[in-house]
Amino acid sequence: MVVSRRDDMSEANFRHYLRREAQQKREQATLVAAWRTRRMEEAEANARAWTELNAFARLPAGPAAVPLQLLLPSGPPRARPLAATRRERYRAHLQAVVDIAAALAPGTPTAPAARVAETVSDTASLLPGRLCALCGGGCCTRGSDHAYLGAPTLRRFMDAHPGMSPEEVVAAYLDRVTHKTQTGSCINHTRTGCSLPRDMRSDTCNDYACDSLAQVQAAPREQVVLVVRRKQDQWRRDRADLDNAVNGAAVLSETGVRRMRVG
């Protein structure tokens, strides 16, 4: 690559190119080193926090009482009034998607509706819901003004409500939008969670589980969970240029949530 660039450049331009390439490599190495240092520091801080949480929980001794240690991101902490421009972008997205969904024949296979029903009726454990509530929607921040909604989801909704016209389907989704949404997140993200019921949410939203949620879902119901939460969301938590301090810690169980003061 360097040799091929040399053939197209003057001597002065080629020297400038080499200096720029070297500078970019140094900057990249600096960023990688900073990222590795931060990961090590965070791992050490997480271990200390889990040790403190374990003492705070006062768990009985024995292998059966070994808690699950999990790390969470954070959803946006603040809400703001929904701008009219966001609502209009959402309406336009819904209209475009419902037009595609309406062109599909009723009963067209989409995502398995049974999976959604199972998710809705799954009350075997309170831990997944409590974990997500403690996070506050750290995975929702890329939902923007589309909420990952596509034709399969709306076709399934239309099949479940055959008396609704496409315009009424769009209106049903818009009616779920609240006056305030969490800053920098999905249009359906509110302080208390998603404004859409599960059967109206996208397959992406219903299917997604971060590593921590997946571990809780696979854990025994009686499992005690020690959770350390950090400041950034799921998608920016690895950025070395952003503050990702510990901003929460809690002990989760089927009987409740006990928060430990941090900082």
mmCIF file of C-alpha atoms in Angstrom:
data_model
loop_
_atom_site.group_PDB
_atom_site.id
_atom_site.type_symbol
_atom_site.label_atom_id
_atom_site.label_comp_id
_atom_site.label_asym_id
_atom_site.label_seq_id
_atom_site.Cartn_x
_atom_site.Cartn_y
_atom_site.Cartn_z
ATOM 1 C CA MET A 1 0.000 0.000 0.000
ATOM 2 C CA VAL A 2 2.759 2.422 0.958
ATOM 3 C CA VAL A 3 4.761 1.569 -2.160
ATOM 4 C CA SER A 4 1.754 2.108 -4.415
ATOM 5 C CA ARG A 5 1.114 5.489 -2.818
ATOM 6 C CA ARG A 6 4.769 6.433 -3.352
ATOM 7 C CA ASP A 7 4.392 6.080 -7.115
ATOM 8 C CA ASP A 8 1.586 8.661 -7.156
ATOM 9 C CA MET A 9 3.245 11.314 -4.982
ATOM 10 C CA SER A 10 6.055 13.799 -5.028
ATOM 11 C CA GLU A 11 8.874 13.291 -2.537
ATOM 12 C CA ALA A 12 7.534 16.022 -0.237
ATOM 13 C CA ASN A 13 3.973 14.720 -0.348
ATOM 14 C CA PHE A 14 5.148 11.178 0.306
ATOM 15 C CA ARG A 15 7.106 12.273 3.391
ATOM 16 C CA HIS A 16 4.016 14.117 4.621
ATOM 17 C CA TYR A 17 1.953 10.979 4.015
ATOM 18 C CA LEU A 18 4.397 8.842 6.020
ATOM 19 C CA ARG A 19 4.364 11.321 8.918
ATOM 20 C CA ARG A 20 0.571 11.346 8.942
ATOM 21 C CA GLU A 21 0.402 7.550 8.873
ATOM 22 C CA ALA A 22 2.871 7.325 11.753
ATOM 23 C CA GLN A 23 0.889 9.883 13.752
ATOM 24 C CA GLN A 24 -2.349 7.985 13.201
ATOM 25 C CA LYS A 25 -0.729 4.751 14.357
ATOM 26 C CA ARG A 26 0.588 6.445 17.501
ATOM 27 C CA GLU A 27 -2.854 7.883 18.238
ATOM 28 C CA GLN A 28 -4.474 4.496 17.709
ATOM 29 C CA ALA A 29 -1.940 2.837 20.008
ATOM 30 C CA THR A 30 -2.636 5.485 22.652
ATOM 31 C CA LEU A 31 -6.378 4.846 22.412
ATOM 32 C CA VAL A 32 -5.905 1.084 22.684
ATOM 33 C CA ALA A 33 -3.637 1.508 25.715
ATOM 34 C CA ALA A 34 -6.157 3.842 27.363
ATOM 35 C CA TRP A 35 -8.961 1.376 26.689
ATOM 36 C CA ARG A 36 -6.978 -1.515 28.188
ATOM 37 C CA THR A 37 -6.047 0.532 31.241
ATOM 38 C CA ARG A 38 -9.645 1.530 31.756
ATOM 39 C CA ARG A 39 -10.867 -2.043 31.433
ATOM 40 C CA MET A 40 -8.383 -3.148 34.085
ATOM 41 C CA GLU A 41 -9.358 -0.309 36.415
ATOM 42 C CA GLU A 42 -13.050 -1.023 35.941
ATOM 43 C CA ALA A 43 -12.540 -4.739 36.578
ATOM 44 C CA GLU A 44 -10.761 -3.970 39.850
ATOM 45 C CA ALA A 45 -13.474 -1.507 40.890
ATOM 46 C CA ASN A 46 -16.195 -4.013 39.990
ATOM 47 C CA ALA A 47 -14.524 -6.677 42.131
ATOM 48 C CA ARG A 48 -14.374 -4.292 45.093
ATOM 49 C CA ALA A 49 -18.024 -3.349 44.638
ATOM 50 C CA TRP A 50 -19.117 -6.991 44.474
ATOM 51 C CA THR A 51 -17.147 -7.707 47.659
ATOM 52 C CA GLU A 52 -18.916 -4.811 49.388
ATOM 53 C CA LEU A 53 -22.268 -5.992 48.060
ATOM 54 C CA ASN A 54 -21.623 -9.493 49.335
ATOM 55 C CA ALA A 55 -20.993 -8.127 52.828
ATOM 56 C CA PHE A 56 -24.032 -5.860 52.501
ATOM 57 C CA ALA A 57 -26.238 -8.803 51.517
ATOM 58 C CA ARG A 58 -25.227 -10.848 54.601
ATOM 59 C CA LEU A 59 -25.759 -14.107 52.806
ATOM 60 C CA PRO A 60 -25.532 -17.374 54.735
ATOM 61 C CA ALA A 61 -22.405 -19.431 54.252
ATOM 62 C CA GLY A 62 -22.343 -22.438 51.963
ATOM 63 C CA PRO A 63 -22.133 -23.231 48.246
ATOM 64 C CA ALA A 64 -25.913 -22.861 47.813
ATOM 65 C CA ALA A 65 -25.649 -19.196 48.794
ATOM 66 C CA VAL A 66 -23.041 -18.229 46.178
ATOM 67 C CA PRO A 67 -24.537 -15.152 44.476
ATOM 68 C CA LEU A 68 -24.498 -14.285 40.796
ATOM 69 C CA GLN A 69 -22.332 -11.217 40.098
ATOM 70 C CA LEU A 70 -23.505 -9.046 37.218
ATOM 71 C CA LEU A 71 -22.551 -5.755 35.599
ATOM 72 C CA LEU A 72 -25.152 -3.411 34.121
ATOM 73 C CA PRO A 73 -25.106 -0.303 31.930
ATOM 74 C CA SER A 74 -27.484 2.601 32.589
ATOM 75 C CA GLY A 75 -30.384 4.030 30.679
ATOM 76 C CA PRO A 76 -30.760 7.815 30.295
ATOM 77 C CA PRO A 77 -31.586 9.301 33.724
ATOM 78 C CA ARG A 78 -33.491 12.354 32.496
ATOM 79 C CA ALA A 79 -36.695 12.877 30.526
ATOM 80 C CA ARG A 80 -37.719 15.764 28.336
ATOM 81 C CA PRO A 81 -40.883 16.811 26.487
ATOM 82 C CA LEU A 82 -41.234 15.007 23.175
ATOM 83 C CA ALA A 83 -40.508 17.300 20.238
ATOM 84 C CA ALA A 84 -43.157 17.490 17.521
ATOM 85 C CA THR A 85 -40.489 16.690 14.934
ATOM 86 C CA ARG A 86 -39.741 13.360 16.610
ATOM 87 C CA ARG A 87 -43.397 12.420 16.700
ATOM 88 C CA GLU A 88 -43.742 13.291 13.014
ATOM 89 C CA ARG A 89 -40.693 11.185 12.081
ATOM 90 C CA TYR A 90 -42.182 8.290 14.025
ATOM 91 C CA ARG A 91 -45.551 8.739 12.303
ATOM 92 C CA ALA A 92 -43.860 8.749 8.884
ATOM 93 C CA HIS A 93 -41.933 5.583 9.767
ATOM 94 C CA LEU A 94 -45.076 3.831 10.969
ATOM 95 C CA GLN A 95 -46.977 4.835 7.847
ATOM 96 C CA ALA A 96 -44.258 3.493 5.568
ATOM 97 C CA VAL A 97 -44.061 0.229 7.498
ATOM 98 C CA VAL A 98 -47.820 -0.299 7.755
ATOM 99 C CA ASP A 99 -48.116 0.160 3.981
ATOM 100 C CA ILE A 100 -45.693 -2.734 3.530
ATOM 101 C CA ALA A 101 -47.459 -4.812 6.184
ATOM 102 C CA ALA A 102 -50.865 -4.188 4.589
ATOM 103 C CA ALA A 103 -49.561 -5.537 1.288
ATOM 104 C CA LEU A 104 -48.753 -8.863 2.952
ATOM 105 C CA ALA A 105 -51.499 -11.459 3.006
ATOM 106 C CA PRO A 106 -53.191 -11.979 6.388
ATOM 107 C CA GLY A 107 -51.498 -14.787 8.252
ATOM 108 C CA THR A 108 -48.214 -14.314 6.411
ATOM 109 C CA PRO A 109 -45.539 -15.987 8.569
ATOM 110 C CA THR A 110 -43.564 -13.356 10.438
ATOM 111 C CA ALA A 111 -41.903 -13.908 13.793
ATOM 112 C CA PRO A 112 -43.466 -16.691 15.864
ATOM 113 C CA ALA A 113 -46.362 -15.147 17.767
ATOM 114 C CA ALA A 114 -46.061 -17.928 20.311
ATOM 115 C CA ARG A 115 -42.680 -16.574 21.343
ATOM 116 C CA VAL A 116 -44.204 -13.182 22.162
ATOM 117 C CA ALA A 117 -47.015 -14.816 24.114
ATOM 118 C CA GLU A 118 -44.505 -16.871 26.087
ATOM 119 C CA THR A 119 -42.545 -13.734 26.918
ATOM 120 C CA VAL A 120 -45.677 -11.943 28.099
ATOM 121 C CA SER A 121 -46.852 -14.813 30.268
ATOM 122 C CA ASP A 122 -43.451 -15.720 31.696
ATOM 123 C CA THR A 123 -43.876 -14.953 35.398
ATOM 124 C CA ALA A 124 -41.688 -17.766 36.739
ATOM 125 C CA SER A 125 -39.178 -15.265 38.122
ATOM 126 C CA LEU A 126 -39.223 -11.603 39.066
ATOM 127 C CA LEU A 127 -35.462 -11.279 38.631
ATOM 128 C CA PRO A 128 -35.367 -10.377 34.905
ATOM 129 C CA GLY A 129 -37.836 -7.534 35.379
ATOM 130 C CA ARG A 130 -36.007 -6.245 38.428
ATOM 131 C CA LEU A 131 -32.688 -6.353 36.618
ATOM 132 C CA CYS A 132 -34.069 -4.364 33.670
ATOM 133 C CA ALA A 133 -35.686 -1.846 36.014
ATOM 134 C CA LEU A 134 -32.353 -1.287 37.759
ATOM 135 C CA CYS A 135 -30.669 -0.745 34.387
ATOM 136 C CA GLY A 136 -33.358 1.680 33.242
ATOM 137 C CA GLY A 137 -33.187 0.881 29.534
ATOM 138 C CA GLY A 138 -29.489 0.927 28.755
ATOM 139 C CA CYS A 139 -30.188 -1.082 25.595
ATOM 140 C CA CYS A 140 -33.030 1.182 24.373
ATOM 141 C CA THR A 141 -30.953 4.182 23.351
ATOM 142 C CA ARG A 142 -30.645 3.201 19.683
ATOM 143 C CA GLY A 143 -34.396 2.953 19.186
ATOM 144 C CA SER A 144 -34.509 6.560 17.977
ATOM 145 C CA ASP A 145 -37.770 7.427 16.162
ATOM 146 C CA HIS A 146 -38.291 3.975 14.643
ATOM 147 C CA ALA A 147 -38.308 1.738 17.734
ATOM 148 C CA TYR A 148 -37.028 -1.073 15.468
ATOM 149 C CA LEU A 149 -40.600 -1.556 14.219
ATOM 150 C CA GLY A 150 -40.890 -3.298 10.863
ATOM 151 C CA ALA A 151 -43.525 -4.889 8.664
ATOM 152 C CA PRO A 152 -43.444 -8.321 10.401
ATOM 153 C CA THR A 153 -44.395 -6.797 13.752
ATOM 154 C CA LEU A 154 -47.168 -4.649 12.313
ATOM 155 C CA ARG A 155 -48.501 -7.513 10.178
ATOM 156 C CA ARG A 156 -48.736 -9.654 13.293
ATOM 157 C CA PHE A 157 -50.522 -6.816 15.126
ATOM 158 C CA MET A 158 -52.933 -6.381 12.211
ATOM 159 C CA ASP A 159 -53.680 -10.117 12.194
ATOM 160 C CA ALA A 160 -54.463 -9.936 15.915
ATOM 161 C CA HIS A 161 -56.774 -6.950 15.297
ATOM 162 C CA PRO A 162 -58.407 -7.702 11.928
ATOM 163 C CA GLY A 163 -60.995 -4.968 12.327
ATOM 164 C CA MET A 164 -58.403 -2.189 12.357
ATOM 165 C CA SER A 165 -57.512 -0.254 9.224
ATOM 166 C CA PRO A 166 -53.869 0.658 8.485
ATOM 167 C CA GLU A 167 -54.612 4.212 9.618
ATOM 168 C CA GLU A 168 -56.021 2.905 12.898
ATOM 169 C CA VAL A 169 -52.926 0.770 13.412
ATOM 170 C CA VAL A 170 -50.704 3.833 13.035
ATOM 171 C CA ALA A 171 -52.972 5.740 15.430
ATOM 172 C CA ALA A 172 -52.781 2.901 17.969
ATOM 173 C CA TYR A 173 -48.997 3.150 18.028
ATOM 174 C CA LEU A 174 -49.010 6.939 18.189
ATOM 175 C CA ASP A 175 -51.480 6.824 21.086
ATOM 176 C CA ARG A 176 -48.839 4.943 23.089
ATOM 177 C CA VAL A 177 -46.301 7.759 22.772
ATOM 178 C CA THR A 178 -46.095 9.788 25.973
ATOM 179 C CA HIS A 179 -45.590 13.529 26.366
ATOM 180 C CA LYS A 180 -42.141 12.968 27.884
ATOM 181 C CA THR A 181 -39.479 10.501 26.785
ATOM 182 C CA GLN A 182 -36.032 9.686 28.114
ATOM 183 C CA THR A 183 -33.396 12.000 26.684
ATOM 184 C CA GLY A 184 -31.348 10.485 23.872
ATOM 185 C CA SER A 185 -33.318 7.268 23.667
ATOM 186 C CA CYS A 186 -36.153 5.482 21.893
ATOM 187 C CA ILE A 187 -39.335 7.465 21.354
ATOM 188 C CA ASN A 188 -41.196 4.852 23.428
ATOM 189 C CA HIS A 189 -38.721 4.937 26.322
ATOM 190 C CA THR A 190 -40.308 6.427 29.444
ATOM 191 C CA ARG A 191 -39.193 6.705 33.053
ATOM 192 C CA THR A 192 -41.161 3.573 33.894
ATOM 193 C CA GLY A 193 -40.069 1.566 30.866
ATOM 194 C CA CYS A 194 -41.388 0.982 27.356
ATOM 195 C CA SER A 195 -44.728 2.612 26.583
ATOM 196 C CA LEU A 196 -45.602 -0.256 24.228
ATOM 197 C CA PRO A 197 -47.000 -3.552 25.514
ATOM 198 C CA ARG A 198 -44.901 -6.531 24.482
ATOM 199 C CA ASP A 199 -47.240 -7.615 21.703
ATOM 200 C CA MET A 200 -46.744 -4.231 20.002
ATOM 201 C CA ARG A 201 -42.960 -4.112 20.392
ATOM 202 C CA SER A 202 -40.519 -5.029 17.672
ATOM 203 C CA ASP A 203 -39.012 -8.495 17.476
ATOM 204 C CA THR A 204 -35.644 -6.868 18.139
ATOM 205 C CA CYS A 205 -36.872 -5.472 21.446
ATOM 206 C CA ASN A 206 -38.635 -8.671 22.505
ATOM 207 C CA ASP A 207 -35.687 -10.889 21.578
ATOM 208 C CA TYR A 208 -32.737 -8.856 22.815
ATOM 209 C CA ALA A 209 -31.031 -9.802 26.053
ATOM 210 C CA CYS A 210 -27.715 -8.379 27.195
ATOM 211 C CA ASP A 211 -25.237 -10.809 28.738
ATOM 212 C CA SER A 212 -26.396 -9.989 32.270
ATOM 213 C CA LEU A 213 -30.075 -10.494 31.465
ATOM 214 C CA ALA A 214 -29.306 -13.774 29.704
ATOM 215 C CA GLN A 215 -27.492 -15.010 32.815
ATOM 216 C CA VAL A 216 -30.426 -14.068 35.047
ATOM 217 C CA GLN A 217 -32.875 -15.789 32.711
ATOM 218 C CA ALA A 218 -30.807 -18.968 32.923
ATOM 219 C CA ALA A 219 -30.305 -18.784 36.699
ATOM 220 C CA PRO A 220 -32.361 -20.694 39.281
ATOM 221 C CA ARG A 221 -35.330 -18.754 40.605
ATOM 222 C CA GLU A 222 -33.911 -18.669 44.135
ATOM 223 C CA GLN A 223 -30.643 -17.125 42.914
ATOM 224 C CA VAL A 224 -29.390 -14.007 44.711
ATOM 225 C CA VAL A 225 -27.879 -11.471 42.303
ATOM 226 C CA LEU A 226 -25.268 -8.833 43.131
ATOM 227 C CA VAL A 227 -25.483 -6.039 40.570
ATOM 228 C CA VAL A 228 -22.984 -3.275 39.871
ATOM 229 C CA ARG A 229 -24.255 -0.604 37.500
ATOM 230 C CA ARG A 230 -22.154 1.843 35.507
ATOM 231 C CA LYS A 231 -22.991 5.212 34.009
ATOM 232 C CA GLN A 232 -22.907 4.641 30.232
ATOM 233 C CA ASP A 233 -25.477 2.764 28.161
ATOM 234 C CA GLN A 234 -25.031 -0.622 26.501
ATOM 235 C CA TRP A 235 -23.577 0.832 23.309
ATOM 236 C CA ARG A 236 -21.123 3.385 24.745
ATOM 237 C CA ARG A 237 -19.851 1.553 27.801
ATOM 238 C CA ASP A 238 -16.512 0.689 26.134
ATOM 239 C CA ARG A 239 -15.642 4.224 25.070
ATOM 240 C CA ALA A 240 -12.539 5.345 26.942
ATOM 241 C CA ASP A 241 -13.366 9.035 26.444
ATOM 242 C CA LEU A 242 -16.638 8.879 28.422
ATOM 243 C CA ASP A 243 -17.190 8.793 32.170
ATOM 244 C CA ASN A 244 -18.363 5.303 33.064
ATOM 245 C CA ALA A 245 -18.182 5.429 36.828
ATOM 246 C CA VAL A 246 -20.133 3.084 39.079
ATOM 247 C CA ASN A 247 -23.462 4.773 39.778
ATOM 248 C CA GLY A 248 -25.456 2.020 41.420
ATOM 249 C CA ALA A 249 -25.256 -1.267 43.288
ATOM 250 C CA ALA A 250 -27.990 -3.574 44.515
ATOM 251 C CA VAL A 251 -28.856 -7.024 45.792
ATOM 252 C CA LEU A 252 -31.663 -8.640 43.790
ATOM 253 C CA SER A 253 -33.776 -11.594 44.828
ATOM 254 C CA GLU A 254 -37.316 -12.854 44.380
ATOM 255 C CA THR A 255 -38.278 -11.087 47.606
ATOM 256 C CA GLY A 256 -37.104 -7.637 46.543
ATOM 257 C CA VAL A 257 -34.305 -5.205 45.713
ATOM 258 C CA ARG A 258 -31.881 -3.791 48.276
ATOM 259 C CA ARG A 259 -29.827 -0.858 47.043
ATOM 260 C CA MET A 260 -26.390 -0.130 48.455
ATOM 261 C CA ARG A 261 -25.040 3.408 48.568
ATOM 262 C CA VAL A 262 -22.054 3.932 46.278
ATOM 263 C CA GLY A 263 -19.439 6.665 46.045
#
